[in-house]
C-alpha positions as a printed NumPy array, in Angstrom:
array([[244.788,  31.615, 165.508],
       [241.027,  31.71 , 164.995],
       [241.442,  32.906, 161.4  ],
       [243.725,  29.982, 160.539],
       [241.633,  27.407, 162.386],
       [238.485,  28.62 , 160.625],
       [239.958,  29.096, 157.171],
       [241.358,  25.58 , 156.857],
       [238.218,  23.427, 157.317],
       [235.991,  25.928, 155.49 ],
       [238.295,  26.164, 152.488],
       [238.73 ,  29.929, 152.965],
       [242.246,  30.877, 151.796],
       [241.391,  34.531, 152.438],
       [241.108,  33.818, 156.169],
       [244.4  ,  31.911, 156.181],
       [246.044,  34.79 , 154.33 ],
       [244.696,  37.215, 156.935],
       [246.165,  35.039, 159.696],
       [249.503,  35.018, 157.891],
       [249.469,  38.813, 157.593],
       [248.78 ,  39.133, 161.326],
       [251.694,  36.858, 162.18 ],
       [254.025,  38.661, 159.765],
       [253.125,  42.03 , 161.287],
       [253.711,  40.854, 164.841],
       [257.023,  39.207, 163.964],
       [258.215,  42.282, 162.074],
       [257.121,  44.991, 164.515],
       [256.871,  43.656, 168.024],
       [260.333,  42.258, 168.665],
       [262.266,  45.36 , 169.67 ],
       [265.5  ,  43.381, 169.958],
       [266.353,  39.695, 170.438],
       [264.469,  38.473, 173.482],
       [262.576,  41.743, 174.031],
       [258.996,  41.934, 172.777],
       [256.527,  44.805, 172.907],
       [252.861,  44.396, 173.781],
       [250.929,  46.972, 171.719],
       [251.123,  48.646, 168.321],
       [248.815,  50.908, 166.343],
       [249.149,  51.794, 162.666],
       [252.713,  50.546, 162.604],
       [253.838,  52.359, 165.74 ],
       [254.898,  50.164, 168.648],
       [254.622,  51.211, 172.278],
       [257.324,  50.706, 174.873],
       [255.082,  48.487, 177.006],
       [256.808,  45.113, 177.385],
       [254.996,  41.936, 176.41 ],
       [253.74 ,  39.808, 179.29 ],
       [253.403,  36.049, 179.575],
       [249.937,  35.81 , 178.013],
       [251.115,  37.787, 174.952],
       [254.068,  35.549, 174.182],
       [252.356,  32.272, 175.06 ],
       [249.232,  33.02 , 173.025],
       [251.339,  34.096, 170.052],
       [253.409,  30.909, 170.283],
       [250.215,  28.846, 170.306],
       [248.928,  30.732, 167.248],
       [252.196,  30.188, 165.365],
       [251.92 ,  26.431, 165.915],
       [248.409,  26.474, 164.45 ],
       [249.645,  28.486, 161.479],
       [252.481,  26.022, 160.891],
       [249.984,  23.162, 160.81 ],
       [247.587,  24.954, 158.475],
       [250.087,  26.392, 155.982],
       [252.792,  23.723, 155.996],
       [255.34 ,  26.492, 156.605],
       [257.25 ,  24.989, 159.489],
       [259.325,  28.116, 160.075],
       [256.356,  29.249, 162.158],
       [257.044,  26.342, 164.525],
       [260.653,  27.52 , 164.805],
       [259.439,  30.997, 165.761],
       [257.14 ,  29.468, 168.369],
       [260.077,  27.515, 169.775],
       [262.066,  30.721, 170.255],
       [259.146,  32.226, 172.188],
       [258.905,  29.182, 174.456],
       [262.655,  29.356, 175.071],
       [262.234,  32.998, 176.073],
       [259.397,  32.089, 178.445],
       [261.619,  29.504, 180.103],
       [264.496,  31.972, 180.431],
       [262.684,  35.155, 181.437],
       [259.213,  34.23 , 182.686],
       [260.075,  31.378, 185.035],
       [260.974,  31.946, 188.663],
       [263.683,  30.129, 190.564],
       [261.068,  27.696, 191.86 ],
       [259.973,  26.835, 188.309],
       [256.664,  28.706, 188.531],
       [255.641,  30.897, 185.604],
       [255.598,  34.654, 186.114],
       [253.469,  37.285, 184.376],
       [256.403,  39.643, 183.802],
       [259.821,  38.934, 182.339],
       [262.828,  39.185, 184.633],
       [264.365,  42.018, 182.607],
       [261.158,  44.049, 182.803],
       [261.051,  44.122, 186.602],
       [262.28 ,  46.867, 188.865],
       [265.896,  45.856, 189.597],
       [265.183,  46.233, 193.311],
       [262.741,  43.326, 192.976],
       [265.141,  41.069, 191.118],
       [263.868,  37.579, 190.404],
       [261.036,  37.871, 192.9  ],
       [258.472,  38.252, 190.131],
       [254.838,  37.698, 191.025],
       [253.559,  34.245, 190.103],
       [251.372,  34.322, 187.008],
       [247.603,  34.581, 187.434],
       [246.467,  31.178, 186.143],
       [242.735,  31.874, 186.005],
       [241.077,  31.723, 182.573],
       [238.354,  34.197, 181.698],
       [237.246,  35.434, 178.258],
       [240.563,  34.176, 176.914],
       [243.155,  31.754, 178.304],
       [245.527,  32.901, 181.009],
       [249.21 ,  33.122, 180.24 ],
       [249.714,  29.927, 182.224],
       [247.139,  27.968, 180.213],
       [248.397,  29.356, 176.9  ],
       [251.989,  28.528, 177.835],
       [250.962,  24.99 , 178.766],
       [249.168,  24.557, 175.429],
       [252.034,  25.944, 173.376],
       [254.671,  23.955, 175.269],
       [252.673,  20.732, 174.963],
       [252.192,  21.19 , 171.219],
       [255.787,  22.167, 170.606],
       [257.051,  19.228, 172.666],
       [255.015,  16.991, 170.354],
       [256.632,  18.582, 167.299],
       [260.215,  18.713, 168.545],
       [260.417,  15.865, 171.046],
       [261.895,  18.242, 173.645],
       [261.312,  16.869, 177.132],
       [261.964,  20.253, 178.789],
       [258.93 ,  21.69 , 177.007],
       [256.781,  18.785, 178.124],
       [258.029,  19.428, 181.673],
       [257.083,  23.109, 181.334],
       [253.572,  22.15 , 180.238],
       [253.145,  19.73 , 183.131],
       [254.361,  22.28 , 185.694],
       [251.878,  24.81 , 184.365],
       [249.125,  22.195, 184.483],
       [249.811,  21.661, 188.173],
       [248.171,  25.031, 188.746],
       [245.194,  23.999, 186.62 ],
       [244.755,  20.902, 188.767],
       [244.529,  22.938, 191.967],
       [242.059,  25.427, 190.46 ],
       [239.902,  22.652, 188.994],
       [239.001,  21.562, 192.5  ],
       [238.235,  25.015, 193.861],
       [237.136,  27.179, 190.879],
       [236.595,  25.008, 187.776],
       [234.731,  27.734, 185.876],
       [237.951,  29.786, 185.85 ],
       [240.245,  27.114, 184.447],
       [238.437,  25.896, 181.321],
       [241.37 ,  26.451, 178.963],
       [243.765,  24.796, 181.387],
       [241.533,  21.738, 181.671],
       [241.395,  21.507, 177.873],
       [245.197,  21.383, 177.825],
       [245.144,  18.74 , 180.563],
       [242.795,  16.632, 178.429],
       [245.21 ,  17.003, 175.493],
       [248.117,  15.883, 177.674],
       [246.213,  12.779, 178.76 ],
       [245.402,  11.984, 175.118],
       [249.04 ,  12.284, 174.058],
       [248.433,  14.65 , 172.353],
       [247.992,  12.905, 169.036],
       [250.421,  14.033, 166.341],
       [249.755,  13.831, 162.601],
       [252.52 ,  14.116, 160.028],
       [251.254,  14.498, 156.458],
       [253.765,  14.114, 153.644],
       [253.88 ,  15.16 , 150.022],
       [252.373,  17.672, 147.646],
       [249.812,  15.629, 145.738],
       [246.062,  16.178, 145.754],
       [245.723,  13.136, 148.033],
       [248.175,  14.759, 150.453],
       [246.102,  17.944, 150.417],
       [242.968,  15.95 , 151.2  ],
       [244.666,  14.068, 154.051],
       [245.868,  17.406, 155.394],
       [242.329,  18.828, 155.384],
       [241.035,  15.728, 157.182],
       [243.749,  16.032, 159.843],
       [242.945,  19.705, 160.418],
       [239.269,  18.815, 160.907],
       [240.098,  16.287, 163.637],
       [238.536,  16.705, 167.069],
       [241.182,  14.866, 169.1  ],
       [242.183,  17.008, 172.126],
       [245.208,  19.177, 171.391],
       [245.753,  17.529, 168.001],
       [249.083,  18.578, 166.442],
       [249.31 ,  18.63 , 162.637],
       [252.39 ,  19.195, 160.485],
       [252.787,  18.94 , 156.735],
       [256.079,  18.005, 155.134],
       [256.672,  19.785, 151.828],
       [259.57 ,  19.273, 149.444],
       [262.543,  21.43 , 150.405],
       [260.881,  22.702, 153.581],
       [262.511,  22.723, 156.998],
       [261.508,  19.528, 158.795],
       [260.938,  19.443, 162.562],
       [261.607,  16.248, 164.491],
       [258.041,  14.982, 164.042],
       [258.628,  14.774, 160.274],
       [262.141,  13.34 , 160.449],
       [262.659,   9.898, 158.947],
       [259.24 ,   9.813, 157.305],
       [258.8  ,   9.547, 153.562],
       [256.288,   8.994, 150.823],
       [253.746,  11.145, 149.017],
       [250.093,  10.967, 149.984],
       [250.73 ,   9.417, 153.39 ],
       [249.742,  10.437, 156.91 ],
       [251.295,   9.124, 160.132],
       [249.421,   9.185, 163.424],
       [251.814,   9.3  , 166.377],
       [251.99 ,   9.805, 170.129],
       [255.334,  10.815, 171.583],
       [256.827,  10.31 , 168.092],
       [255.84 ,   6.622, 168.2  ],
       [253.779,   6.182, 165.053],
       [251.298,   3.717, 163.669],
       [251.617,   2.477, 160.111],
       [251.054,   5.33 , 157.624],
       [247.758,   5.591, 155.806],
       [246.758,   7.043, 152.473],
       [243.045,   6.573, 153.147],
       [241.243,   9.769, 154.237],
       [238.493,   7.748, 155.899],
       [241.011,   5.821, 157.973],
       [242.715,   9.049, 159.007],
       [239.334,  10.622, 159.841],
       [238.716,   7.796, 162.3  ],
       [242.179,   8.168, 163.847],
       [241.778,  11.899, 164.513],
       [238.159,  11.685, 165.716],
       [236.801,  13.697, 162.817],
       [233.172,  14.357, 163.698],
       [231.856,  16.019, 160.559],
       [230.891,  14.628, 157.176],
       [234.072,  13.627, 155.353],
       [232.89 ,  15.62 , 152.33 ],
       [233.573,  18.767, 154.348],
       [237.293,  18.028, 154.043],
       [237.242,  17.258, 150.317]])
């Protein structure tokens, strides 16, 4: 995720390519069978250790970033399958997220999986990462169940914010994104103006900003449906969009871009 987020605004295709290679390797090696992911690999050899919540949620979040940066929306589809798995296997009967998948538990324990540890440390907890990925994917797909998943996960962040705020930084960032919308940007076309609008959108500082690019012949998620034109960008919240713009400066204002516009040229 960091490689893609860094490569886009800096104009470093080598970093984006490295991010793509990482995603390709994980997708190719770490899914042992449909719905069963492995946590660790080394030099092409994958261990039997099952993936836990933070693995799947963080990977889903990274795939959404990669979809926004590359315009290859198949990555968003892969992220959606991971969020579906989290809902099926990493959610207890009370709706709380669990660190382990139901099929990876001792059968004597059944569905009584331990509730996920929601505290953030050097990296986001599985709960915070799942909230971020679900919120972003809900913005792309319009799926209300994913928005509900994000809001349930954020309920834990709310409780921790009052008692241990230093351990819920990532969760609070997701909460800020939820309050902001999050803002969604759909950029259409393949012209040089489209490419510039895309770079401006990716440099936006709006909390949890979701960016998708619609390319000719590419699979189009719900956020891109019904939108047309080349060299246009739509700013939306909840798929309710303002009038499209072809002006990079106007888009920069809409996404709270806080660097010199020349950095996105």
